[in-house]
């Protein structure tokens, strides 16, 4: 069990990892623990919960996908490869969108591809809020309010214009 | 594999969108009806409750009460954590109590709503978002209907609303980036609807105590005139149309400011152009929840672009702004 936990945390060496995978394949009850650990992890992180039968459904769909039997030495256009890979991913994405009832906009949070350092940095982290002098904070507040009077999405949310600016003002006091 | 993954996603998005746009140029009438219901509910429904506003790693809890009667619309908003603040709104008159600094700020907010019922706005939203009904959810003890607005490109955010079934009040509103990260969310944690809302819930906690407080009325004398400001956006973001253009006064500014608003039917981007202040704020990108801000200097002017859109959209607007000769 400790090995499973270590494997989950990415703390095993390559050969230990291999052993852990073989072990999980062999022992159904440990495989269930593995799923439970992930479920607990998801719950603690507040990730969207998947239905119990998620794995079964994805595996079922994957089995229905045509298996590509490419002749070993035949050269294949890279574009075709990319497209077929995308088509399979699209199938998974559709399933995920159906499964995650709470957030249909979120296509693949559970594909377990940890964003590596080489992935595109996200816009919000690049645009870190810069410390703005307090005198100018008030100035920005006025612009926020003036802007939000015209924003249809703000009108939809009803209370938003005050909330956002109250929040900005609080930033000044809090820092 | 890792580095190839984002490329697949881009491809995937492209393929998915191309098929989708063709399949439904008009939103399903049912989802559209819900959207109209939401737009009306925020103003017409009586409600009182506690809600959480989350953005980034921060969350703030506030209490709100909203009542519509013969006298019009009144609203009371009170922060429950951090420095106390209370905002009382009676129709267009807004009073903000800041007990820590013993200050009362009095303002006038012209009700400039853009009802979703307007046909041109409906078609704008449907041009830029795929609108659909999701499943049912439950928020603050009420059953609600999920309405999803999925952006057709990466110049705008995705939105989901969970809408109370009978009144149409949005119980939870979430904004997602194109990477499907939660940008901000509003969600009620406790709510009373309809007759349970009493006048007492709208009574100010500070009105009586604040007699001796400093009163700030600088925001009260606001003037605005629709005008051609002479500024144009050369590289207008796709799907955004000009909503209004004016010269207006803004509290704290010695002279009038040019204000131009663009909208895609749901999100708006504002451009403010003012003479260079003595101590200009640092140029560059900042954000507040779903609102991205881009500040830059242009000749002897300071330009501030504000929009509840991704940073790239406000930047595109700011960078392509020029003065028509």
CSV table of C-alpha atoms in Angstrom, one decimal:
chain,number,residue,atom,x,y,z
A,1,UNK,CA,0.0,0.0,0.0
A,2,UNK,CA,2.9,2.3,0.8
A,3,UNK,CA,4.3,1.7,-2.6
A,4,UNK,CA,1.0,2.7,-4.3
A,5,UNK,CA,1.0,5.9,-2.3
A,6,UNK,CA,4.6,6.6,-3.2
A,7,UNK,CA,3.8,5.9,-6.8
A,8,UNK,CA,0.9,8.2,-6.8
A,9,UNK,CA,3.1,11.0,-5.4
A,10,UNK,CA,5.6,10.3,-8.1
A,11,UNK,CA,8.3,9.3,-5.6
A,12,UNK,CA,9.2,5.9,-7.0
A,13,UNK,CA,12.2,5.1,-9.2
A,14,UNK,CA,11.6,3.8,-12.7
A,15,UNK,CA,11.9,0.1,-11.8
A,16,UNK,CA,9.7,0.6,-8.8
A,17,UNK,CA,7.1,2.3,-10.9
A,18,UNK,CA,7.1,-0.6,-13.3
A,19,UNK,CA,6.7,-3.0,-10.3
A,20,UNK,CA,3.8,-0.9,-8.9
A,21,UNK,CA,2.0,-0.9,-12.2
A,22,UNK,CA,2.4,-4.7,-12.5
A,23,UNK,CA,1.2,-5.1,-8.9
A,24,UNK,CA,-1.9,-2.9,-9.6
A,25,UNK,CA,-2.7,-5.0,-12.6
A,26,UNK,CA,-2.5,-8.1,-10.6
A,27,UNK,CA,-4.4,-7.2,-7.4
A,28,UNK,CA,-7.9,-5.9,-8.0
A,29,UNK,CA,-8.3,-4.6,-4.4
A,30,UNK,CA,-5.2,-2.5,-4.6
A,31,UNK,CA,-6.4,-1.1,-7.9
A,32,UNK,CA,-9.5,-0.1,-6.1
A,33,UNK,CA,-7.4,1.7,-3.4
A,34,UNK,CA,-5.6,3.4,-6.2
A,35,UNK,CA,-8.9,4.8,-7.6
A,36,UNK,CA,-10.1,5.7,-4.1
A,37,UNK,CA,-6.8,7.7,-3.3
A,38,UNK,CA,-7.3,9.7,-6.5
A,39,UNK,CA,-11.0,10.3,-5.6
A,40,UNK,CA,-9.9,11.6,-2.2
A,41,UNK,CA,-7.2,13.7,-3.8
A,42,UNK,CA,-9.7,15.2,-6.3
A,43,UNK,CA,-12.2,15.9,-3.5
A,44,UNK,CA,-9.5,17.6,-1.4
A,45,UNK,CA,-8.4,19.8,-4.3
A,46,UNK,CA,-12.0,20.6,-5.1
A,47,UNK,CA,-11.7,19.2,-8.6
A,48,UNK,CA,-14.9,18.2,-10.3
A,49,UNK,CA,-16.0,14.8,-9.2
A,50,UNK,CA,-16.4,12.1,-11.8
A,51,UNK,CA,-19.1,9.5,-11.8
A,52,UNK,CA,-18.3,6.1,-10.4
A,53,UNK,CA,-18.5,4.5,-13.8
A,54,UNK,CA,-16.2,7.0,-15.4
A,55,UNK,CA,-13.3,4.7,-16.1
A,56,UNK,CA,-15.6,2.0,-17.4
A,57,UNK,CA,-17.3,4.4,-19.7
A,58,UNK,CA,-14.0,5.8,-21.1
A,59,UNK,CA,-12.6,2.3,-21.5
A,60,UNK,CA,-15.8,1.2,-23.2
A,61,UNK,CA,-15.6,4.1,-25.6
A,62,UNK,CA,-11.9,3.6,-26.3
A,63,UNK,CA,-12.6,-0.1,-27.2
A,64,UNK,CA,-15.1,1.1,-29.7
A,65,UNK,CA,-12.5,3.3,-31.4
A,66,UNK,CA,-11.2,1.7,-34.5
A,67,UNK,CA,-7.7,0.3,-34.0
A,68,UNK,CA,-5.3,1.6,-36.5
A,69,UNK,CA,-3.2,-1.2,-38.0
A,70,UNK,CA,-0.5,0.8,-39.7
A,71,UNK,CA,2.0,-1.2,-41.7
A,72,UNK,CA,5.3,-0.9,-39.8
A,73,UNK,CA,7.5,0.5,-42.5
A,74,UNK,CA,5.1,2.6,-44.4
A,75,UNK,CA,5.7,6.3,-44.1
A,76,UNK,CA,2.6,8.2,-43.0
A,77,UNK,CA,1.9,11.9,-43.4
A,78,UNK,CA,2.3,13.6,-40.0
A,79,UNK,CA,-0.9,15.6,-40.6
A,80,UNK,CA,-2.9,12.5,-40.8
A,81,UNK,CA,-1.4,11.2,-37.6
A,82,UNK,CA,-2.2,14.4,-35.8
A,83,UNK,CA,-5.8,14.4,-37.1
A,84,UNK,CA,-6.5,10.8,-36.0
A,85,UNK,CA,-5.0,11.5,-32.6
A,86,UNK,CA,-7.2,14.6,-32.4
A,87,UNK,CA,-10.3,12.6,-33.4
A,88,UNK,CA,-9.7,10.1,-30.5
A,89,UNK,CA,-9.2,12.9,-28.1
A,90,UNK,CA,-12.3,14.5,-29.3
A,91,UNK,CA,-14.2,11.4,-28.4
A,92,UNK,CA,-12.8,11.5,-24.9
A,93,UNK,CA,-13.5,15.2,-24.7
A,94,UNK,CA,-17.1,14.6,-25.6
A,95,UNK,CA,-17.4,11.9,-22.9
A,96,UNK,CA,-15.8,14.1,-20.3
A,97,UNK,CA,-18.1,17.0,-21.2
A,98,UNK,CA,-21.1,14.6,-20.7
A,99,UNK,CA,-19.7,13.2,-17.5
A,100,UNK,CA,-18.7,16.4,-15.7
A,101,UNK,CA,-22.2,17.7,-15.2
A,102,UNK,CA,-21.1,20.7,-13.1
A,103,UNK,CA,-18.9,22.3,-15.7
A,104,UNK,CA,-19.6,21.3,-19.2
A,105,UNK,CA,-17.1,23.9,-20.4
A,106,UNK,CA,-14.2,21.9,-18.9
A,107,UNK,CA,-13.3,19.3,-21.5
A,108,UNK,CA,-10.3,17.5,-20.1
A,109,UNK,CA,-9.2,18.3,-16.6
A,110,UNK,CA,-8.9,14.7,-15.7
A,111,UNK,CA,-6.7,13.5,-18.6
A,112,UNK,CA,-3.9,13.6,-16.0
A,113,UNK,CA,-1.4,15.4,-18.3
A,114,UNK,CA,0.4,17.5,-15.7
A,115,UNK,CA,1.3,20.8,-17.3
A,116,UNK,CA,5.0,20.6,-17.8
A,117,UNK,CA,7.3,23.6,-17.7
A,118,UNK,CA,7.3,23.6,-21.5
A,119,UNK,CA,3.6,24.1,-21.9
A,120,UNK,CA,2.2,27.5,-22.8
A,121,UNK,CA,2.1,29.6,-19.7
A,122,UNK,CA,-1.4,30.8,-18.8
A,123,UNK,CA,-2.4,34.3,-19.5
A,124,UNK,CA,-3.4,35.1,-15.9
A,125,UNK,CA,-0.1,34.1,-14.4
A,126,UNK,CA,1.8,36.2,-17.0
A,127,UNK,CA,-0.4,39.2,-16.3
A,128,UNK,CA,0.3,39.2,-12.6
A,129,UNK,CA,-1.3,42.1,-10.8
A,130,UNK,CA,1.3,44.8,-10.5
A,131,UNK,CA,1.5,46.9,-7.3
A,132,UNK,CA,-0.3,50.1,-8.2
A,133,UNK,CA,0.2,53.1,-5.9
A,134,UNK,CA,-2.7,53.6,-3.6
A,135,UNK,CA,-3.5,57.0,-5.1
A,136,UNK,CA,-4.0,55.3,-8.5
A,137,UNK,CA,-6.1,52.4,-7.1
A,138,UNK,CA,-8.9,54.8,-6.6
A,139,UNK,CA,-8.5,56.0,-10.1
A,140,UNK,CA,-8.8,52.4,-11.4
A,141,UNK,CA,-11.8,51.8,-9.2
A,142,UNK,CA,-13.7,54.7,-10.9
A,143,UNK,CA,-12.8,53.3,-14.3
A,144,UNK,CA,-14.0,49.8,-13.2
A,145,UNK,CA,-17.3,51.2,-12.1
A,146,UNK,CA,-17.7,53.4,-15.2
A,147,UNK,CA,-17.0,50.4,-17.4
A,148,UNK,CA,-19.3,48.0,-15.6
A,149,UNK,CA,-22.3,50.3,-16.1
A,150,UNK,CA,-22.0,49.3,-19.8
A,151,UNK,CA,-21.2,45.6,-19.4
A,152,UNK,CA,-24.1,43.3,-20.3
A,153,UNK,CA,-22.5,40.4,-18.4
A,154,UNK,CA,-22.4,42.5,-15.3
A,155,UNK,CA,-26.0,43.3,-15.7
A,156,UNK,CA,-26.7,39.6,-15.8
A,157,UNK,CA,-24.9,39.0,-12.6
A,158,UNK,CA,-26.8,41.8,-10.9
A,159,UNK,CA,-24.5,42.5,-7.9
A,160,UNK,CA,-21.2,42.3,-9.6
A,161,UNK,CA,-20.3,46.0,-10.2
A,162,UNK,CA,-20.1,46.7,-6.5
A,163,UNK,CA,-18.5,43.5,-5.5
A,164,UNK,CA,-15.6,43.8,-7.8
A,165,UNK,CA,-14.8,47.3,-6.8
A,166,UNK,CA,-15.3,46.7,-3.1
A,167,UNK,CA,-12.8,43.9,-3.6
A,168,UNK,CA,-10.3,46.2,-5.2
A,169,UNK,CA,-10.7,48.8,-2.5
A,170,UNK,CA,-10.2,46.0,0.0
A,171,UNK,CA,-6.9,45.1,-1.6
A,172,UNK,CA,-5.6,48.6,-0.8
A,173,UNK,CA,-6.6,48.4,2.8
A,174,UNK,CA,-5.3,44.9,3.2
A,175,UNK,CA,-1.8,45.5,1.9
B,1,UNK,CA,4.0,13.9,-25.7
B,2,UNK,CA,3.6,16.7,-23.2
B,3,UNK,CA,4.7,19.4,-25.5
B,4,UNK,CA,2.5,18.1,-28.3
B,5,UNK,CA,-0.6,18.1,-26.1
B,6,UNK,CA,-1.4,21.8,-26.3
B,7,UNK,CA,-1.1,21.6,-30.1
B,8,UNK,CA,-3.7,18.8,-30.2
B,9,UNK,CA,-6.0,20.9,-28.0
B,10,UNK,CA,-5.8,23.8,-30.4
B,11,UNK,CA,-6.5,21.5,-33.3
B,12,UNK,CA,-9.3,19.9,-31.4
B,13,UNK,CA,-10.9,23.2,-30.5
B,14,UNK,CA,-10.7,24.3,-34.2
B,15,UNK,CA,-12.4,21.2,-35.4
B,16,UNK,CA,-15.0,21.2,-32.7
B,17,UNK,CA,-15.9,24.9,-33.3
B,18,UNK,CA,-16.1,24.6,-37.1
B,19,UNK,CA,-18.6,21.8,-36.8
B,20,UNK,CA,-20.6,23.5,-34.1
B,21,UNK,CA,-20.9,26.9,-35.8
B,22,UNK,CA,-22.4,25.3,-38.8
B,23,UNK,CA,-24.7,23.1,-36.8
B,24,UNK,CA,-26.3,25.9,-34.7
B,25,UNK,CA,-26.0,29.4,-35.8
B,26,UNK,CA,-29.0,30.3,-33.7
B,27,UNK,CA,-29.1,29.3,-30.1
B,28,UNK,CA,-31.7,26.8,-28.9
B,29,UNK,CA,-34.8,29.0,-28.2
B,30,UNK,CA,-35.1,27.4,-24.7
B,31,UNK,CA,-31.6,28.4,-23.6
B,32,UNK,CA,-32.2,31.9,-25.0
B,33,UNK,CA,-35.4,32.2,-23.0
B,34,UNK,CA,-33.5,31.3,-19.9
B,35,UNK,CA,-30.9,34.0,-20.7
B,36,UNK,CA,-33.7,36.6,-20.9
B,37,UNK,CA,-35.1,35.3,-17.7
B,38,UNK,CA,-31.8,35.8,-15.9
B,39,UNK,CA,-31.4,39.4,-17.3
B,40,UNK,CA,-34.8,40.3,-15.9
B,41,UNK,CA,-34.6,38.5,-12.6
B,42,UNK,CA,-31.6,40.4,-11.1
B,43,UNK,CA,-33.7,43.5,-11.2
B,44,UNK,CA,-37.2,42.2,-10.6
B,45,UNK,CA,-36.9,39.5,-8.0
B,46,UNK,CA,-36.9,40.1,-4.2
B,47,UNK,CA,-34.0,38.2,-2.6
B,48,UNK,CA,-31.7,38.3,0.4
B,49,UNK,CA,-28.8,36.1,1.1
B,50,UNK,CA,-25.1,35.5,1.5
B,51,UNK,CA,-22.8,34.9,-1.4
B,52,UNK,CA,-19.2,34.2,-2.0
B,53,UNK,CA,-17.2,36.0,-4.7
B,54,UNK,CA,-14.1,34.0,-5.7
B,55,UNK,CA,-11.3,35.2,-7.9
B,56,UNK,CA,-7.8,33.7,-8.1
B,57,UNK,CA,-7.0,32.3,-4.7
B,58,UNK,CA,-9.1,34.8,-2.9
B,59,UNK,CA,-12.7,34.5,-1.8
B,60,UNK,CA,-14.9,37.2,-0.2
B,61,UNK,CA,-18.2,36.8,1.5
B,62,UNK,CA,-20.9,39.4,1.3
B,63,UNK,CA,-24.5,39.8,2.3
B,64,UNK,CA,-27.0,41.2,-0.1
B,65,UNK,CA,-30.7,42.2,0.0
B,66,UNK,CA,-32.7,43.4,-3.0
B,67,UNK,CA,-36.3,44.6,-2.8
B,68,UNK,CA,-38.6,46.0,-5.5
B,69,UNK,CA,-41.7,47.9,-4.4
B,70,UNK,CA,-43.7,51.0,-5.4
B,71,UNK,CA,-40.7,53.2,-4.5
B,72,UNK,CA,-38.6,51.3,-7.1
B,73,UNK,CA,-35.5,49.2,-6.6
B,74,UNK,CA,-33.4,49.1,-3.4
B,75,UNK,CA,-30.4,47.1,-2.6
B,76,UNK,CA,-28.1,46.7,0.4
B,77,UNK,CA,-24.7,45.0,0.1
B,78,UNK,CA,-22.4,44.4,3.1
B,79,UNK,CA,-19.0,42.8,3.2
B,80,UNK,CA,-18.7,40.1,5.9
B,81,UNK,CA,-15.0,39.6,5.9
B,82,UNK,CA,-12.1,42.1,5.8
B,83,UNK,CA,-12.7,45.8,6.3
B,84,UNK,CA,-16.4,46.5,6.8
B,85,UNK,CA,-18.2,48.2,4.0
B,86,UNK,CA,-21.8,48.8,3.2
B,87,UNK,CA,-23.4,49.9,0.0
B,88,UNK,CA,-27.0,51.1,-0.1
B,89,UNK,CA,-28.6,51.7,-3.5
B,90,UNK,CA,-32.0,53.3,-4.0
B,91,UNK,CA,-32.7,53.4,-7.7
B,92,UNK,CA,-29.9,55.5,-9.1
B,93,UNK,CA,-28.6,56.8,-5.7
B,94,UNK,CA,-25.7,54.9,-4.3
B,95,UNK,CA,-24.3,55.5,-0.8
B,96,UNK,CA,-21.2,53.7,0.3
B,97,UNK,CA,-20.3,53.6,4.0
B,98,UNK,CA,-16.6,53.1,5.0
B,99,UNK,CA,-16.6,52.9,8.8
B,100,UNK,CA,-12.9,52.4,9.1
B,101,UNK,CA,-12.1,55.8,7.7
B,102,UNK,CA,-15.5,57.3,8.8
B,103,UNK,CA,-16.3,58.2,5.2
B,104,UNK,CA,-19.6,58.3,3.3
B,105,UNK,CA,-19.3,58.3,-0.5
B,106,UNK,CA,-22.4,59.4,-2.3
B,107,UNK,CA,-22.8,58.6,-6.0
B,108,UNK,CA,-25.3,58.5,-8.8
B,109,UNK,CA,-25.3,55.5,-11.0
B,110,UNK,CA,-27.4,55.9,-14.1
B,111,UNK,CA,-29.3,52.6,-14.7
B,112,UNK,CA,-27.8,51.7,-18.0
B,113,UNK,CA,-28.9,48.2,-18.4
B,114,UNK,CA,-28.7,46.4,-21.7
B,115,UNK,CA,-31.6,44.0,-21.6
B,116,UNK,CA,-30.8,40.7,-23.2
B,117,UNK,CA,-34.3,41.0,-24.8
B,118,UNK,CA,-33.0,43.3,-27.5
B,119,UNK,CA,-33.0,41.3,-30.7
B,120,UNK,CA,-29.6,42.7,-32.0
B,121,UNK,CA,-28.0,41.7,-28.7
B,122,UNK,CA,-29.4,38.3,-28.8
B,123,UNK,CA,-27.9,37.7,-32.2
B,124,UNK,CA,-24.6,39.2,-31.1
B,125,UNK,CA,-24.4,36.7,-28.2
B,126,UNK,CA,-25.4,33.8,-30.4
B,127,UNK,CA,-22.7,34.9,-33.0
B,128,UNK,CA,-20.0,34.8,-30.4
B,129,UNK,CA,-21.1,32.1,-28.0
B,130,UNK,CA,-22.6,28.7,-28.3
B,131,UNK,CA,-25.6,28.9,-25.9
B,132,UNK,CA,-27.0,25.7,-24.5
B,133,UNK,CA,-28.9,24.2,-21.6
B,134,UNK,CA,-26.9,22.1,-19.2
B,135,UNK,CA,-28.1,19.7,-16.5
B,136,UNK,CA,-29.8,20.7,-13.3
B,137,UNK,CA,-27.8,21.6,-10.2
B,138,UNK,CA,-28.4,22.7,-6.6
B,139,UNK,CA,-27.1,25.9,-5.0
B,140,UNK,CA,-27.9,27.2,-1.6
B,141,UNK,CA,-30.7,24.7,-1.2
B,142,UNK,CA,-32.5,25.6,-4.4
B,143,UNK,CA,-32.6,23.5,-7.6
B,144,UNK,CA,-31.2,25.4,-10.6
B,145,UNK,CA,-30.9,25.0,-14.3
B,146,UNK,CA,-27.4,25.2,-15.9
B,147,UNK,CA,-27.0,27.6,-18.8
B,148,UNK,CA,-23.7,27.4,-20.6
B,149,UNK,CA,-22.2,30.1,-22.9
B,150,UNK,CA,-19.3,28.6,-24.6
B,151,UNK,CA,-17.1,31.2,-26.5
B,152,UNK,CA,-16.5,30.5,-30.2
B,153,UNK,CA,-13.0,31.8,-30.0
B,154,UNK,CA,-10.3,32.8,-27.4
B,155,UNK,CA,-11.1,36.5,-27.4
B,156,UNK,CA,-13.8,36.0,-24.8
B,157,UNK,CA,-14.4,34.0,-21.6
B,158,UNK,CA,-16.9,31.1,-21.1
B,159,UNK,CA,-19.8,31.6,-18.7
B,160,UNK,CA,-22.0,29.2,-16.8
B,161,UNK,CA,-25.0,30.2,-14.9
B,162,UNK,CA,-27.0,28.1,-12.5
B,163,UNK,CA,-30.5,29.7,-12.6
B,164,UNK,CA,-33.2,29.2,-9.9
B,165,UNK,CA,-36.0,27.4,-11.6
B,166,UNK,CA,-39.0,29.6,-10.8
B,167,UNK,CA,-37.6,33.2,-10.4
B,168,UNK,CA,-34.7,32.9,-12.9
B,169,UNK,CA,-32.3,34.4,-10.4
B,170,UNK,CA,-28.7,33.3,-11.1
B,171,UNK,CA,-27.6,31.4,-8.0
B,172,UNK,CA,-24.2,30.8,-9.3
B,173,UNK,CA,-22.3,32.5,-12.1
B,174,UNK,CA,-18.9,31.3,-13.2
B,175,UNK,CA,-16.4,32.6,-15.7
B,176,UNK,CA,-13.9,30.3,-17.4
B,177,UNK,CA,-10.7,31.0,-19.3
B,178,UNK,CA,-9.9,29.4,-22.7
B,179,UNK,CA,-7.8,26.9,-20.7
B,180,UNK,CA,-10.9,26.1,-18.7
B,181,UNK,CA,-9.6,27.5,-15.5
B,182,UNK,CA,-12.1,29.2,-13.2
B,183,UNK,CA,-11.5,32.9,-13.5
B,184,UNK,CA,-14.1,34.1,-11.1
B,185,UNK,CA,-17.3,32.9,-9.6
B,186,UNK,CA,-20.3,34.3,-7.6
B,187,UNK,CA,-22.3,31.8,-5.7
B,188,UNK,CA,-25.1,32.1,-3.1
B,189,UNK,CA,-24.5,30.0,0.0
B,190,UNK,CA,-27.7,31.1,1.7
B,191,UNK,CA,-30.8,32.6,0.1
B,192,UNK,CA,-34.3,33.9,0.9
B,193,UNK,CA,-36.6,34.5,-2.1
B,194,UNK,CA,-39.8,36.5,-2.5
B,195,UNK,CA,-42.0,37.3,0.5
B,196,UNK,CA,-39.3,36.4,3.0
B,197,UNK,CA,-37.5,39.6,2.1
B,198,UNK,CA,-38.4,42.5,4.4
B,199,UNK,CA,-37.7,46.2,4.4
B,200,UNK,CA,-35.7,45.7,7.6
B,201,UNK,CA,-33.1,43.7,5.7
B,202,UNK,CA,-32.4,46.8,3.6
B,203,UNK,CA,-31.9,49.2,6.5
B,204,UNK,CA,-28.4,50.7,6.7
B,205,UNK,CA,-26.2,49.7,9.6
B,206,UNK,CA,-24.4,53.0,9.5
B,207,UNK,CA,-26.8,55.6,8.3
B,208,UNK,CA,-27.6,56.8,11.9
B,209,UNK,CA,-24.0,56.6,13.1
B,210,UNK,CA,-22.5,58.4,10.2
B,211,UNK,CA,-23.8,61.9,10.9
B,212,UNK,CA,-20.4,63.2,11.7
B,213,UNK,CA,-18.5,61.3,9.1
B,214,UNK,CA,-16.7,62.9,6.2
B,215,UNK,CA,-19.0,63.0,3.1
B,216,UNK,CA,-17.4,62.6,-0.3
B,217,UNK,CA,-19.7,63.8,-3.1
B,218,UNK,CA,-17.0,64.3,-5.8
B,219,UNK,CA,-18.5,61.5,-7.8
B,220,UNK,CA,-21.9,63.1,-7.8
B,221,UNK,CA,-21.3,65.9,-10.3
B,222,UNK,CA,-20.8,63.7,-13.4
B,223,UNK,CA,-21.5,65.0,-16.9
B,224,UNK,CA,-21.3,63.1,-20.2
B,225,UNK,CA,-22.0,63.9,-23.8
B,226,UNK,CA,-22.0,61.4,-26.7
B,227,UNK,CA,-19.2,62.6,-29.0
B,228,UNK,CA,-16.8,61.5,-31.7
B,229,UNK,CA,-13.6,61.4,-29.6
B,230,UNK,CA,-11.3,61.0,-32.7
B,231,UNK,CA,-9.8,57.8,-31.4
B,232,UNK,CA,-10.2,54.6,-33.4
B,233,UNK,CA,-9.4,51.0,-32.8
B,234,UNK,CA,-7.6,49.8,-36.0
B,235,UNK,CA,-7.5,46.1,-35.1
B,236,UNK,CA,-11.0,45.6,-33.6
B,237,UNK,CA,-11.3,42.2,-31.9
B,238,UNK,CA,-13.6,39.9,-33.9
B,239,UNK,CA,-17.3,40.0,-32.8
B,240,UNK,CA,-17.0,43.2,-30.9
B,241,UNK,CA,-19.0,46.2,-32.0
B,242,UNK,CA,-18.9,49.8,-30.8
B,243,UNK,CA,-21.7,50.4,-28.2
B,244,UNK,CA,-21.1,54.0,-27.3
B,245,UNK,CA,-18.5,56.8,-27.5
B,246,UNK,CA,-18.5,59.8,-25.2
B,247,UNK,CA,-16.7,62.5,-23.4
B,248,UNK,CA,-17.4,62.3,-19.7
B,249,UNK,CA,-16.3,63.4,-16.2
B,250,UNK,CA,-14.8,60.8,-13.9
B,251,UNK,CA,-14.4,61.4,-10.2
B,252,UNK,CA,-10.8,62.5,-9.3
B,253,UNK,CA,-10.0,63.6,-12.9
B,254,UNK,CA,-9.6,67.4,-13.4
B,255,UNK,CA,-10.7,67.3,-17.0
B,256,UNK,CA,-13.1,65.2,-19.1
B,257,UNK,CA,-12.1,61.8,-20.3
B,258,UNK,CA,-12.9,60.0,-23.6
B,259,UNK,CA,-14.7,56.8,-23.0
B,260,UNK,CA,-15.4,54.3,-25.8
B,261,UNK,CA,-17.2,50.9,-25.2
B,262,UNK,CA,-17.1,47.8,-27.4
B,263,UNK,CA,-19.2,44.8,-26.7
B,264,UNK,CA,-19.8,41.3,-28.2
B,265,UNK,CA,-23.3,41.1,-26.7
B,266,UNK,CA,-22.1,39.8,-23.4
B,267,UNK,CA,-18.6,41.0,-22.5
B,268,UNK,CA,-17.6,44.7,-22.8
B,269,UNK,CA,-14.3,46.4,-23.3
B,270,UNK,CA,-13.9,50.1,-22.3
B,271,UNK,CA,-11.2,52.5,-23.5
B,272,UNK,CA,-10.5,55.5,-21.4
B,273,UNK,CA,-8.2,58.2,-22.7
B,274,UNK,CA,-7.1,61.0,-20.5
B,275,UNK,CA,-4.3,63.6,-20.4
B,276,UNK,CA,-1.1,62.3,-18.8
B,277,UNK,CA,-1.5,62.5,-15.0
B,278,UNK,CA,1.3,63.8,-12.9
B,279,UNK,CA,2.0,60.4,-11.5
B,280,UNK,CA,0.9,57.9,-14.1
B,281,UNK,CA,0.3,54.3,-13.0
B,282,UNK,CA,2.9,51.8,-14.3
B,283,UNK,CA,2.1,50.7,-17.9
B,284,UNK,CA,1.2,47.1,-18.6
B,285,UNK,CA,-1.4,44.4,-17.8
B,286,UNK,CA,-3.2,43.8,-14.5
B,287,UNK,CA,-6.4,42.1,-13.6
B,288,UNK,CA,-9.2,41.9,-11.1
B,289,UNK,CA,-11.1,38.7,-11.2
B,290,UNK,CA,-12.4,38.4,-14.8
B,291,UNK,CA,-11.6,42.0,-15.6
B,292,UNK,CA,-8.3,42.6,-17.4
B,293,UNK,CA,-6.8,46.0,-17.4
B,294,UNK,CA,-4.1,47.3,-19.8
B,295,UNK,CA,-2.5,50.7,-19.2
B,296,UNK,CA,-0.2,52.4,-21.7
B,297,UNK,CA,0.9,55.9,-22.6
B,298,UNK,CA,0.4,57.2,-26.1
B,299,UNK,CA,1.9,60.6,-27.0
B,300,UNK,CA,0.8,62.9,-24.2
B,301,UNK,CA,-2.2,60.7,-23.2
B,302,UNK,CA,-2.7,57.9,-20.8
B,303,UNK,CA,-4.8,55.0,-22.2
B,304,UNK,CA,-6.6,52.5,-19.9
B,305,UNK,CA,-8.4,49.6,-21.4
B,306,UNK,CA,-10.7,47.6,-19.1
B,307,UNK,CA,-12.7,44.5,-20.1
B,308,UNK,CA,-14.1,41.3,-18.6
B,309,UNK,CA,-12.3,39.5,-21.4
B,310,UNK,CA,-9.0,37.6,-21.7
B,311,UNK,CA,-5.9,39.8,-21.4
B,312,UNK,CA,-5.2,39.3,-25.1
B,313,UNK,CA,-8.4,41.1,-26.1
B,314,UNK,CA,-7.8,44.2,-24.0
B,315,UNK,CA,-4.2,44.3,-25.2
B,316,UNK,CA,-5.3,44.0,-28.8
B,317,UNK,CA,-7.6,47.0,-28.3
B,318,UNK,CA,-5.0,49.1,-26.5
B,319,UNK,CA,-2.2,48.3,-29.0
B,320,UNK,CA,-4.2,49.2,-32.0
B,321,UNK,CA,-5.7,52.4,-30.7
B,322,UNK,CA,-4.8,55.5,-32.8
B,323,UNK,CA,-5.9,59.1,-33.2
B,324,UNK,CA,-7.6,59.8,-36.4
B,325,UNK,CA,-5.8,62.8,-38.2
